[in-house]
Coordinates of C-alpha atoms in Angstrom, one line a residue:
Chain I
M13 CA -18.5 114.3 89.2
V14 CA -21.3 116.2 87.5
D15 CA -24.7 116.9 89.2
C16 CA -26.7 114.9 86.8
I17 CA -26.6 112.4 84.0
V18 CA -29.5 112.1 81.5
I19 CA -29.7 108.8 79.7
G20 CA -31.7 108.8 76.5
A21 CA -32.4 111.3 73.7
G22 CA -36.1 111.0 73.1
A23 CA -38.7 113.6 74.0
A24 CA -38.2 113.0 77.7
G25 CA -34.4 113.4 77.5
V26 CA -34.7 116.5 75.4
S27 CA -37.0 118.1 77.8
A28 CA -35.0 117.1 80.8
A29 CA -31.8 118.5 79.2
L30 CA -33.4 121.8 78.2
T31 CA -34.8 122.4 81.7
L32 CA -31.6 121.3 83.5
K33 CA -29.8 123.9 81.4
A34 CA -32.4 126.5 82.3
L35 CA -31.8 125.6 86.0
K36 CA -28.1 126.0 85.5
I37 CA -27.4 122.4 86.6
N38 CA -24.2 120.8 85.1
F39 CA -25.0 117.5 83.4
I40 CA -23.9 114.9 80.9
W41 CA -26.4 113.8 78.4
L42 CA -25.9 110.3 76.9
G43 CA -27.7 109.3 73.8
N44 CA -27.8 109.3 70.1
K45 CA -26.7 112.6 68.6
D46 CA -29.4 112.3 66.0
L47 CA -32.0 111.7 68.8
S48 CA -34.1 108.6 69.5
V49 CA -35.2 106.6 66.5
K50 CA -38.7 106.8 67.8
I51 CA -38.8 110.5 67.4
R52 CA -37.4 110.4 63.9
S53 CA -39.7 107.6 62.6
A54 CA -43.1 109.2 63.5
E55 CA -45.1 109.8 60.4
K56 CA -47.3 112.7 61.4
I57 CA -48.0 114.1 64.9
K58 CA -51.2 116.0 65.5
N59 CA -51.5 116.3 69.2
Y60 CA -48.1 117.6 70.4
P61 CA -49.2 121.1 71.6
G62 CA -47.6 123.9 69.5
L63 CA -46.2 121.8 66.6
Y64 CA -49.1 120.9 64.4
G65 CA -49.0 118.1 61.8
V66 CA -45.2 117.7 61.9
S67 CA -43.4 114.6 60.9
G68 CA -40.9 112.9 63.2
G69 CA -38.2 114.4 61.1
D70 CA -39.6 117.9 61.6
L71 CA -39.8 117.3 65.4
K72 CA -36.2 116.1 65.5
D73 CA -35.0 119.1 63.6
A74 CA -36.9 121.4 66.0
F75 CA -35.5 119.7 69.0
L76 CA -31.9 119.7 67.6
S77 CA -31.9 123.3 66.7
Q78 CA -33.2 124.2 70.2
I79 CA -30.5 122.0 71.8
N80 CA -27.8 123.6 69.6
G81 CA -29.2 127.0 70.3
E82 CA -28.8 126.4 74.0
G83 CA -25.3 125.0 73.5
I84 CA -26.2 121.6 74.9
E85 CA -24.0 118.6 73.9
I86 CA -25.1 115.0 73.4
T87 CA -22.4 112.4 74.3
E88 CA -22.8 109.5 72.0
D89 CA -22.3 106.4 74.1
K90 CA -24.3 103.4 74.9
V91 CA -25.1 102.8 78.5
N92 CA -24.5 99.3 79.8
G93 CA -25.2 99.7 83.5
V94 CA -25.8 102.2 86.3
Y95 CA -24.3 101.4 89.7
P96 CA -24.3 103.1 93.0
S97 CA -21.0 104.7 93.9
D98 CA -19.6 107.1 96.4
G99 CA -21.9 110.1 96.6
G100 CA -24.0 109.1 93.6
Y101 CA -23.9 106.8 90.6
T102 CA -21.5 105.5 88.1
V103 CA -22.8 105.1 84.6
L104 CA -20.8 102.5 82.6
G105 CA -20.8 103.4 78.9
G106 CA -19.3 101.6 76.0
K107 CA -16.6 104.3 75.6
S108 CA -16.1 105.7 79.0
S109 CA -17.6 105.7 82.5
Y110 CA -19.4 108.7 84.0
E111 CA -20.1 109.8 87.6
A112 CA -22.9 112.0 88.8
K113 CA -24.9 112.7 91.9
T114 CA -28.2 112.0 90.1
V115 CA -29.5 110.2 87.1
I116 CA -32.5 110.8 84.9
L117 CA -33.5 107.6 83.1
A118 CA -35.2 108.5 79.8
T119 CA -34.4 105.3 78.0
G120 CA -37.7 104.7 76.4
V121 CA -39.7 101.6 76.3
E122 CA -38.1 98.5 75.1
A123 CA -39.3 97.7 71.6
L124 CA -37.9 94.2 71.9
K125 CA -39.0 91.8 74.6
P126 CA -36.1 90.2 76.3
V127 CA -35.3 86.8 74.9
K128 CA -35.7 83.8 77.2
G129 CA -32.4 83.5 79.2
E130 CA -31.3 87.0 78.4
A131 CA -31.6 88.4 81.9
E132 CA -30.4 85.1 83.5
F133 CA -27.1 85.0 81.5
L134 CA -26.4 88.8 81.6
G135 CA -22.8 89.2 82.5
R136 CA -22.3 85.4 82.0
G137 CA -22.0 85.4 78.3
V138 CA -24.8 87.8 77.4
S139 CA -23.6 91.4 76.8
Y140 CA -25.2 94.6 75.6
C141 CA -22.0 96.2 74.5
A142 CA -19.7 95.2 71.7
V143 CA -17.2 98.0 72.5
C144 CA -16.9 96.8 76.2
D145 CA -16.9 93.1 75.8
G146 CA -16.0 92.3 72.2
F147 CA -12.4 91.5 73.0
L148 CA -13.5 88.7 75.4
Y149 CA -14.6 86.7 72.4
R150 CA -11.4 86.6 70.3
G151 CA -11.5 83.5 68.1
K152 CA -14.8 82.4 69.5
E153 CA -18.2 81.7 68.1
I154 CA -21.0 84.2 69.1
A155 CA -24.6 85.1 68.3
V156 CA -25.5 88.8 67.8
V157 CA -29.0 90.2 67.8
I158 CA -29.5 93.6 66.2
E159 CA -32.5 95.8 66.0
G160 CA -31.6 98.0 63.1
E161 CA -28.9 99.3 60.9
E162 CA -27.7 101.6 63.7
E163 CA -26.1 98.5 65.3
F164 CA -24.2 97.3 62.3
S165 CA -21.0 99.1 63.1
E166 CA -20.9 97.1 66.3
V167 CA -21.3 93.9 64.3
Q168 CA -18.3 95.0 62.2
L169 CA -16.3 95.5 65.4
L170 CA -17.2 92.1 66.8
A171 CA -16.3 90.5 63.4
Q172 CA -12.7 91.6 64.1
Y173 CA -12.6 89.5 67.2
A174 CA -15.0 86.5 66.8
R175 CA -14.3 83.5 64.6
T176 CA -17.9 83.3 63.5
I177 CA -20.9 85.5 64.2
H178 CA -24.5 84.2 63.9
L179 CA -26.4 87.4 63.1
F180 CA -30.1 87.8 63.9
C181 CA -31.8 90.9 62.6
I182 CA -35.2 91.9 64.0
K183 CA -36.1 93.9 60.9
K184 CA -35.4 93.0 57.3
L185 CA -32.1 94.9 56.7
D186 CA -30.0 95.3 53.6
L187 CA -26.5 94.9 55.1
P188 CA -23.2 94.3 53.3
A189 CA -21.6 90.8 53.6
I190 CA -18.8 90.2 56.0
E191 CA -16.7 87.0 55.6
N192 CA -17.2 85.5 59.1
V193 CA -20.8 86.8 59.6
M194 CA -23.6 84.3 58.9
F195 CA -27.0 86.0 58.5
E196 CA -29.5 83.7 60.3
E197 CA -33.1 83.4 59.2
G198 CA -35.8 83.5 61.9
R199 CA -35.8 84.7 65.4
L200 CA -33.4 83.9 68.3
M201 CA -35.8 82.3 70.7
E202 CA -33.8 81.3 73.7
I203 CA -30.4 81.5 75.3
K204 CA -29.3 78.4 77.0
G205 CA -26.4 77.4 79.3
D206 CA -25.4 76.4 82.8
M207 CA -22.8 78.6 84.5
R208 CA -22.3 80.5 81.2
V209 CA -24.0 80.7 77.9
K210 CA -23.6 77.5 75.8
S211 CA -26.0 77.8 72.9
V212 CA -28.9 79.7 71.3
V213 CA -32.1 78.3 70.0
C214 CA -33.6 79.4 66.7
G215 CA -36.3 77.8 64.7
G216 CA -35.9 74.5 66.4
R217 CA -32.1 74.5 65.8
E218 CA -29.6 74.8 68.6
I219 CA -26.4 76.6 67.8
A220 CA -23.4 76.3 70.1
V221 CA -22.0 79.7 71.0
D222 CA -19.7 81.2 73.6
G223 CA -21.5 84.4 73.9
V224 CA -24.5 86.5 72.8
F225 CA -24.5 90.2 72.1
V226 CA -28.0 91.7 72.3
L227 CA -27.6 95.1 70.6
K228 CA -30.9 97.0 71.2
Q229 CA -31.9 100.6 71.1
A230 CA -33.2 100.4 74.7
I231 CA -32.4 97.9 77.4
A232 CA -35.0 97.0 80.1
A233 CA -34.6 99.6 82.8
D234 CA -34.2 97.1 85.6
N235 CA -31.5 95.2 83.7
L236 CA -29.7 98.6 83.3
V237 CA -30.0 99.9 86.9
H238 CA -29.4 97.3 89.6
G239 CA -32.1 97.4 92.3
L240 CA -34.5 99.6 90.4
K241 CA -38.1 98.9 91.1
T242 CA -40.3 98.1 88.1
V243 CA -43.8 96.9 87.8
G244 CA -44.8 95.1 84.6
G245 CA -41.6 96.3 83.0
Q246 CA -42.3 99.9 83.8
V247 CA -40.2 101.9 86.3
E248 CA -42.3 102.8 89.3
V249 CA -42.2 106.5 89.9
A250 CA -43.8 109.1 92.2
R251 CA -45.5 112.2 90.7
N252 CA -42.1 114.0 90.8
G253 CA -40.4 111.3 88.8
A254 CA -38.5 109.8 91.8
T255 CA -37.8 106.0 91.7
N256 CA -37.1 103.8 94.6
L257 CA -33.4 104.7 94.4
A258 CA -32.5 108.1 95.9
G259 CA -31.2 110.4 93.2
V260 CA -32.5 108.3 90.3
F261 CA -35.5 109.7 88.5
A262 CA -37.3 108.4 85.4
A263 CA -39.3 110.1 82.6
G264 CA -41.0 109.2 79.4
D265 CA -42.1 105.8 78.0
V266 CA -39.9 104.0 80.6
T267 CA -42.5 105.0 83.2
G268 CA -45.4 103.6 81.3
R269 CA -48.3 104.5 79.1
P270 CA -49.4 106.7 77.4
Y271 CA -46.5 106.5 75.0
Q272 CA -46.8 110.1 73.9
Y273 CA -44.4 113.0 73.2
A274 CA -46.3 115.5 75.3
K275 CA -46.3 113.1 78.3
A276 CA -42.6 112.3 77.9
A277 CA -41.7 116.0 77.5
G278 CA -43.7 116.9 80.6
E279 CA -42.1 114.2 82.7
G280 CA -38.6 115.2 81.6
N281 CA -39.4 118.7 82.7
V282 CA -40.6 117.6 86.1
C283 CA -37.6 115.4 86.6
A284 CA -35.2 118.3 86.0
Y285 CA -37.0 120.2 88.7
S286 CA -36.9 117.2 91.0
V287 CA -33.2 116.8 90.4
N288 CA -32.8 120.5 91.4
A289 CA -34.7 120.0 94.6
Y290 CA -32.7 116.8 95.4
L291 CA -29.4 118.5 94.9
N292 CA -30.5 121.3 97.1
S293 CA -31.4 118.8 99.8
L294 CA -27.9 117.3 99.6
K295 CA -26.4 120.7 100.2
T296 CA -28.7 121.3 103.2
A297 CA -27.9 117.9 104.6
K298 CA -24.2 118.6 104.7
Chain D
M4 CA -74.6 114.8 78.0
V5 CA -71.1 114.7 76.5
D6 CA -68.3 112.4 77.5
C7 CA -66.0 115.1 78.9
I8 CA -65.8 118.7 79.8
V9 CA -62.4 120.4 79.8
I10 CA -62.2 123.5 82.0
G11 CA -59.4 126.0 81.2
A12 CA -57.5 127.0 78.2
G13 CA -53.9 127.1 79.3
A14 CA -51.3 124.6 78.1
A15 CA -52.9 121.7 80.0
G16 CA -56.4 122.4 78.6
V17 CA -54.9 122.8 75.0
S18 CA -53.1 119.5 75.3
A19 CA -56.1 117.7 76.8
A20 CA -58.4 119.0 74.1
L21 CA -56.0 117.9 71.3
T22 CA -55.7 114.4 72.6
L23 CA -59.4 114.0 73.4
K24 CA -60.0 114.9 69.8
A25 CA -57.3 112.4 68.6
L26 CA -59.1 109.8 70.8
K27 CA -62.4 110.7 69.2
I28 CA -64.0 111.5 72.5
N29 CA -66.8 114.1 72.3
F30 CA -66.2 117.0 74.7
I31 CA -67.0 120.6 75.5
W32 CA -64.1 122.9 76.2
L33 CA -64.8 125.9 78.4
G34 CA -62.3 128.7 78.5
N35 CA -61.1 131.9 77.0
K36 CA -61.2 131.8 73.1
D37 CA -57.9 133.7 73.2
L38 CA -56.4 131.1 75.6
S39 CA -55.1 131.7 79.1
V40 CA -53.6 135.1 80.0
K41 CA -50.7 133.2 81.4
I42 CA -49.8 131.8 78.0
R43 CA -50.1 135.1 76.3
S44 CA -48.1 137.1 78.8
A45 CA -44.9 135.0 78.8
E46 CA -42.0 137.0 77.5
K47 CA -39.7 134.3 76.1
I48 CA -39.8 130.6 76.6
K49 CA -36.6 128.6 76.1
N50 CA -37.4 125.1 77.5
Y51 CA -40.6 124.1 75.9
P52 CA -39.4 121.3 73.7
G53 CA -39.8 122.0 70.0
L54 CA -40.6 125.7 70.1
Y55 CA -37.4 127.6 70.8
G56 CA -37.3 131.1 72.2
V57 CA -40.9 131.8 71.4
S58 CA -42.9 134.5 73.1
G59 CA -46.2 133.8 74.9
G60 CA -47.9 135.4 71.9
D61 CA -46.1 133.0 69.5
L62 CA -47.1 130.0 71.6
K63 CA -50.7 131.2 71.7
D64 CA -50.7 131.6 67.9
A65 CA -49.2 128.1 67.5
F66 CA -51.8 126.6 69.9
L67 CA -54.7 128.4 68.2
S68 CA -53.8 127.4 64.7
Q69 CA -53.5 123.8 65.8
I70 CA -56.9 124.0 67.6
N71 CA -58.5 125.5 64.5
G72 CA -56.8 123.0 62.3
E73 CA -58.4 120.2 64.3
G74 CA -61.8 121.9 64.2
I75 CA -61.9 122.2 68.0
E76 CA -64.1 124.9 69.5
I77 CA -63.7 126.8 72.7
T78 CA -66.9 127.7 74.5
E79 CA -66.3 131.0 76.2
D80 CA -68.0 130.8 79.5
K81 CA -66.9 131.3 83.1
V82 CA -67.3 128.3 85.3
N83 CA -68.8 128.9 88.7
G84 CA -69.2 125.4 90.1
V85 CA -69.0 121.8 89.3
Y86 CA -71.5 119.5 90.9
P87 CA -72.1 115.7 90.8
S88 CA -75.2 114.8 88.9
D89 CA -76.9 111.7 87.5
G90 CA -74.2 109.7 85.7
G91 CA -71.6 112.4 85.9
Y92 CA -71.1 116.1 86.6
T93 CA -73.0 119.4 86.0
V94 CA -70.8 122.4 85.2
L95 CA -72.5 125.6 86.0
G96 CA -71.3 128.4 83.7
G97 CA -72.2 132.0 83.6
K98 CA -74.2 131.6 80.3
S99 CA -75.3 128.0 80.5
S100 CA -74.9 124.7 82.3
Y101 CA -73.2 121.7 80.9
E102 CA -73.4 118.0 81.6
A103 CA -70.7 115.4 81.1
K104 CA -69.6 112.0 82.3
T105 CA -66.1 113.3 83.1
V106 CA -64.3 116.6 83.9
I107 CA -60.7 117.6 83.3
L108 CA -59.8 120.5 85.5
A109 CA -57.1 122.6 83.9
T110 CA -58.0 125.9 85.7
G111 CA -54.5 127.0 86.5
V112 CA -53.1 128.2 89.7
E113 CA -54.8 131.0 91.5
A114 CA -52.8 134.2 91.1
L115 CA -54.8 135.8 93.9
K116 CA -55.0 134.4 97.3
P117 CA -58.6 134.2 98.5
V118 CA -59.6 137.2 100.6
K119 CA -60.4 136.5 104.3
G120 CA -64.1 135.6 104.4
E121 CA -64.3 134.8 100.7
A122 CA -64.8 131.0 101.0
E123 CA -66.9 131.5 104.2
F124 CA -69.5 133.8 102.4
L125 CA -69.4 132.1 99.0
G126 CA -73.1 131.8 98.0
R127 CA -74.1 134.1 100.9
G128 CA -73.2 137.4 99.3
V129 CA -69.9 136.4 97.6
S130 CA -70.2 135.5 93.9
Y131 CA -67.7 134.7 91.2
C132 CA -70.1 135.4 88.4
A133 CA -71.6 138.7 87.3
V134 CA -73.7 137.1 84.6
C135 CA -75.3 134.6 87.0
D136 CA -75.9 136.7 90.1
G137 CA -75.8 140.3 89.0
F138 CA -79.5 140.7 88.9
L139 CA -79.8 139.8 92.6
Y140 CA -78.2 143.2 93.4
R141 CA -80.6 145.5 91.6
G142 CA -80.4 148.9 93.4
K143 CA -77.9 147.6 96.0
E144 CA -74.4 148.5 97.1
I145 CA -71.7 146.0 96.2
A146 CA -68.0 145.6 96.1
V147 CA -66.2 144.1 93.1
V148 CA -62.7 142.8 92.9
I149 CA -61.1 142.4 89.5
E150 CA -57.8 141.0 88.4
G151 CA -57.4 142.7 85.0
E152 CA -59.0 144.5 82.1
E153 CA -60.5 141.2 81.1
E154 CA -63.1 141.5 83.8
F155 CA -64.2 145.0 83.1
S156 CA -67.1 144.0 80.8
E157 CA -68.5 142.2 83.9
V158 CA -68.2 145.4 85.9
Q159 CA -70.1 147.2 83.2
L160 CA -72.9 144.6 83.4
L161 CA -73.0 144.9 87.2
A162 CA -73.2 148.7 86.9
Q163 CA -76.5 148.3 85.2
Y164 CA -78.0 146.6 88.3
A165 CA -76.2 148.0 91.3
R166 CA -76.8 151.4 92.8
T167 CA -73.1 151.8 93.7
I168 CA -70.0 149.6 93.0
H169 CA -66.9 149.9 95.0
L170 CA -64.3 148.6 92.6
F171 CA -61.0 147.1 93.7
C172 CA -58.4 146.5 91.0
I173 CA -55.5 144.2 91.7
K174 CA -53.2 145.7 89.1
K175 CA -53.1 149.4 88.1
L176 CA -55.6 149.6 85.2
D177 CA -56.6 152.4 82.9
L178 CA -60.3 152.0 82.8
P179 CA -63.0 154.3 81.6
A180 CA -65.2 156.0 84.2
I181 CA -68.7 154.7 84.9
E182 CA -71.2 157.0 86.8
N183 CA -72.0 154.6 89.7
V184 CA -68.6 152.9 89.9
M185 CA -66.2 154.2 92.6
F186 CA -62.5 153.2 92.0
E187 CA -61.2 152.3 95.5
E188 CA -57.6 152.7 96.5
G189 CA -55.8 149.9 98.3
R190 CA -56.7 146.3 98.6
L191 CA -59.8 144.6 99.8
M192 CA -58.6 142.9 102.9
E193 CA -61.6 141.1 104.4
I194 CA -65.2 140.3 103.8
K195 CA -67.4 140.5 107.0
G196 CA -71.0 139.6 107.8
D197 CA -73.1 137.2 109.8
M198 CA -75.6 135.1 107.8
R199 CA -74.8 137.1 104.8
V200 CA -72.1 139.6 103.7
K201 CA -72.5 143.0 105.5
S202 CA -69.3 144.8 104.7
V203 CA -65.8 144.8 103.3
V204 CA -62.6 146.1 105.0
C205 CA -60.0 148.1 103.1
G206 CA -57.2 150.2 104.5
G207 CA -58.8 150.4 107.9
R208 CA -62.1 151.5 106.5
E209 CA -65.2 149.4 106.6
I210 CA -67.6 149.8 103.7
A211 CA -71.2 148.5 104.1
V212 CA -72.1 146.3 101.1
D213 CA -74.8 143.8 100.2
G214 CA -72.6 141.6 98.1
V215 CA -69.1 141.1 96.8
F216 CA -68.1 139.9 93.3
V217 CA -64.7 138.4 93.1
L218 CA -63.9 138.3 89.4
K219 CA -60.7 136.3 89.0
Q220 CA -59.0 134.5 86.1
A221 CA -59.0 131.3 88.2
I222 CA -61.0 130.2 91.2
A223 CA -59.4 127.9 93.9
A224 CA -60.2 124.4 92.7
D225 CA -61.8 123.3 95.9
N226 CA -64.1 126.2 95.9
L227 CA -65.0 125.3 92.3
V228 CA -65.6 121.6 92.8
H229 CA -67.4 120.5 95.9
G230 CA -65.6 117.7 97.8
L231 CA -62.4 117.9 95.8
K232 CA -59.4 117.0 97.8
T233 CA -56.6 119.6 97.8
V234 CA -53.4 119.8 99.8
G235 CA -51.9 123.2 100.3
G236 CA -54.2 124.6 97.6
Q237 CA -53.1 122.0 95.0
V238 CA -55.4 119.3 93.7
E239 CA -54.2 116.0 94.9
V240 CA -53.9 113.7 91.8
A241 CA -52.6 110.2 91.0
R242 CA -50.0 109.7 88.3
N243 CA -52.8 109.3 85.8
G244 CA -54.4 112.7 86.8
A245 CA -57.3 111.1 88.8
T246 CA -58.5 113.2 91.7
N247 CA -60.4 111.8 94.7
L248 CA -63.7 112.2 92.7
A249 CA -64.5 109.4 90.2
G250 CA -64.4 110.9 86.7
V251 CA -62.8 114.2 87.7
F252 CA -59.2 114.6 86.5
A253 CA -56.8 117.5 86.9
A254 CA -53.8 118.8 84.9
G255 CA -51.4 121.7 84.8
D256 CA -50.6 124.3 87.4
V257 CA -53.7 123.3 89.4
T258 CA -51.9 120.1 90.5
G259 CA -48.9 122.0 91.7
R260 CA -45.3 122.9 90.8
P261 CA -43.4 123.1 88.6
Y262 CA -45.5 125.8 86.9
Q263 CA -44.2 124.9 83.4
Y264 CA -45.8 124.6 80.0
A265 CA -44.2 121.2 79.3
K266 CA -45.4 119.8 82.5
A267 CA -48.9 121.2 82.0
A268 CA -49.1 119.9 78.4
G269 CA -47.9 116.5 79.5
E270 CA -50.5 116.2 82.2
G271 CA -53.3 117.3 79.9
N272 CA -52.2 114.6 77.5
V273 CA -52.3 112.0 80.3
C274 CA -55.7 113.1 81.5
A275 CA -57.2 112.6 78.1
Y276 CA -56.0 109.0 78.1
S277 CA -57.3 108.5 81.6
V278 CA -60.7 109.9 80.6
N279 CA -60.7 107.4 77.7
A280 CA -59.9 104.5 80.1
Y281 CA -62.5 105.7 82.6
L282 CA -65.2 105.9 79.9
N283 CA -64.3 102.4 78.7
S284 CA -64.6 101.2 82.3
L285 CA -68.1 102.7 82.5
K286 CA -69.1 100.8 79.4
T287 CA -67.7 97.5 80.7
A288 CA -69.5 98.0 84.1
K289 CA -72.9 98.3 82.4

């Protein structure tokens, strides 16, 4: 069990990781090795103090060289859930599970609004993780929603299990054909069922499916962490980043507006200090 | 009357100014043209996201080139008090006074604890501003406390008025001699008097004086802004940087630990957005 797990590799996660390192706290950092898409895709940033007029790519390079310089590793794994466990939290990833005394959520703001029925059928036919749940749909018919090209490797994996995949892409993507993957036009509007998922609705059509994989960059924080208090989709935090769950802190866009690099970096920094104080309080309590 | 006055040119002030500019809010920025001493004096910074292993001097240069690039001006004036006025606040500086609808306090943490009697005799013999109050002590005997070389020009100014100056330097400084300035050994421990200042205490000696100038880099925020709520010397703020006074926001070390560049920059950014929201609410209220 490590002291802390940082989830997310945007500006908040980067800042939290750098300061945890400076505070000599041992941690696992889960995210994209190439950092958050949101960092990379910014065109020109003028108000991040100290880096003037840089592109998202420049900022990403600056962050990565700093992370490498400090010998910090990013573990590339998608997080599907955070659950309380003995003395801390278990983070269920697609490849492995991880245990820590504290968690810093820096998962960003959800670009995609949840589809109607998504939260309701989560765990009952709706999954966020192809690696974890793909095998359950061997020979079955499923719908898959992807946000960008990043998720296509998961579609390829699912195609090895499922009989047919109805694929919904949020953005226009230029993807290679796969025999049993049908590229659907329009948006997936609703997930329907009773005890389990039975169908999806798209452009007035209803398609019978056994499961739905929603493969997004970010999952709504309260779907990710059971019992986490959110208000209007934002994690409610104190000034020190503490959430309603002891040992769970949150930083960056996930805590609300303004959606700004400087704000996110500041909150990541503060959370690292708060984790330090919390770990010290655990020692004293013993 | 401008929309906002930013007080202080540390990381929080820099970030607030850059984002106010980005939000097209007209503002005056009061501080040191060469930025806060605390930025400049850092030896090596490893956890400010995006600028790796830079010195305080490097960070200062990066900030200044960004500020210049955005055409932002720093008005070099020392702030002696912030007072409510019609439709906003009046900021009394050493050289001029300034009016704005909102104020962002980014004055940093006080490196010097207030001397005993300092708050009690403020305005009754204790002054923070040589330029404003020096002329009141023509031909009189005064004590002056300075933090660093930065304040020596104010001592030179006071020497043109006062008969004798008892000078207390916090750090060991190599300053040129002035005829009527006596360099005192030891620390100024207490300011005494009844209706007004009568003497100062230093190393067991009591020296009769008519006034005391305390020339510090940062003044305690609640001495600076009448009615501002502080807890343990820190300005109490909400998550959006709002203080107990409508239209007054605070960012950076002045709001408490951690004393970190990233935290300060983040809070400055948030305050700029909060000022924007507050100004919009004023328009709607009309």
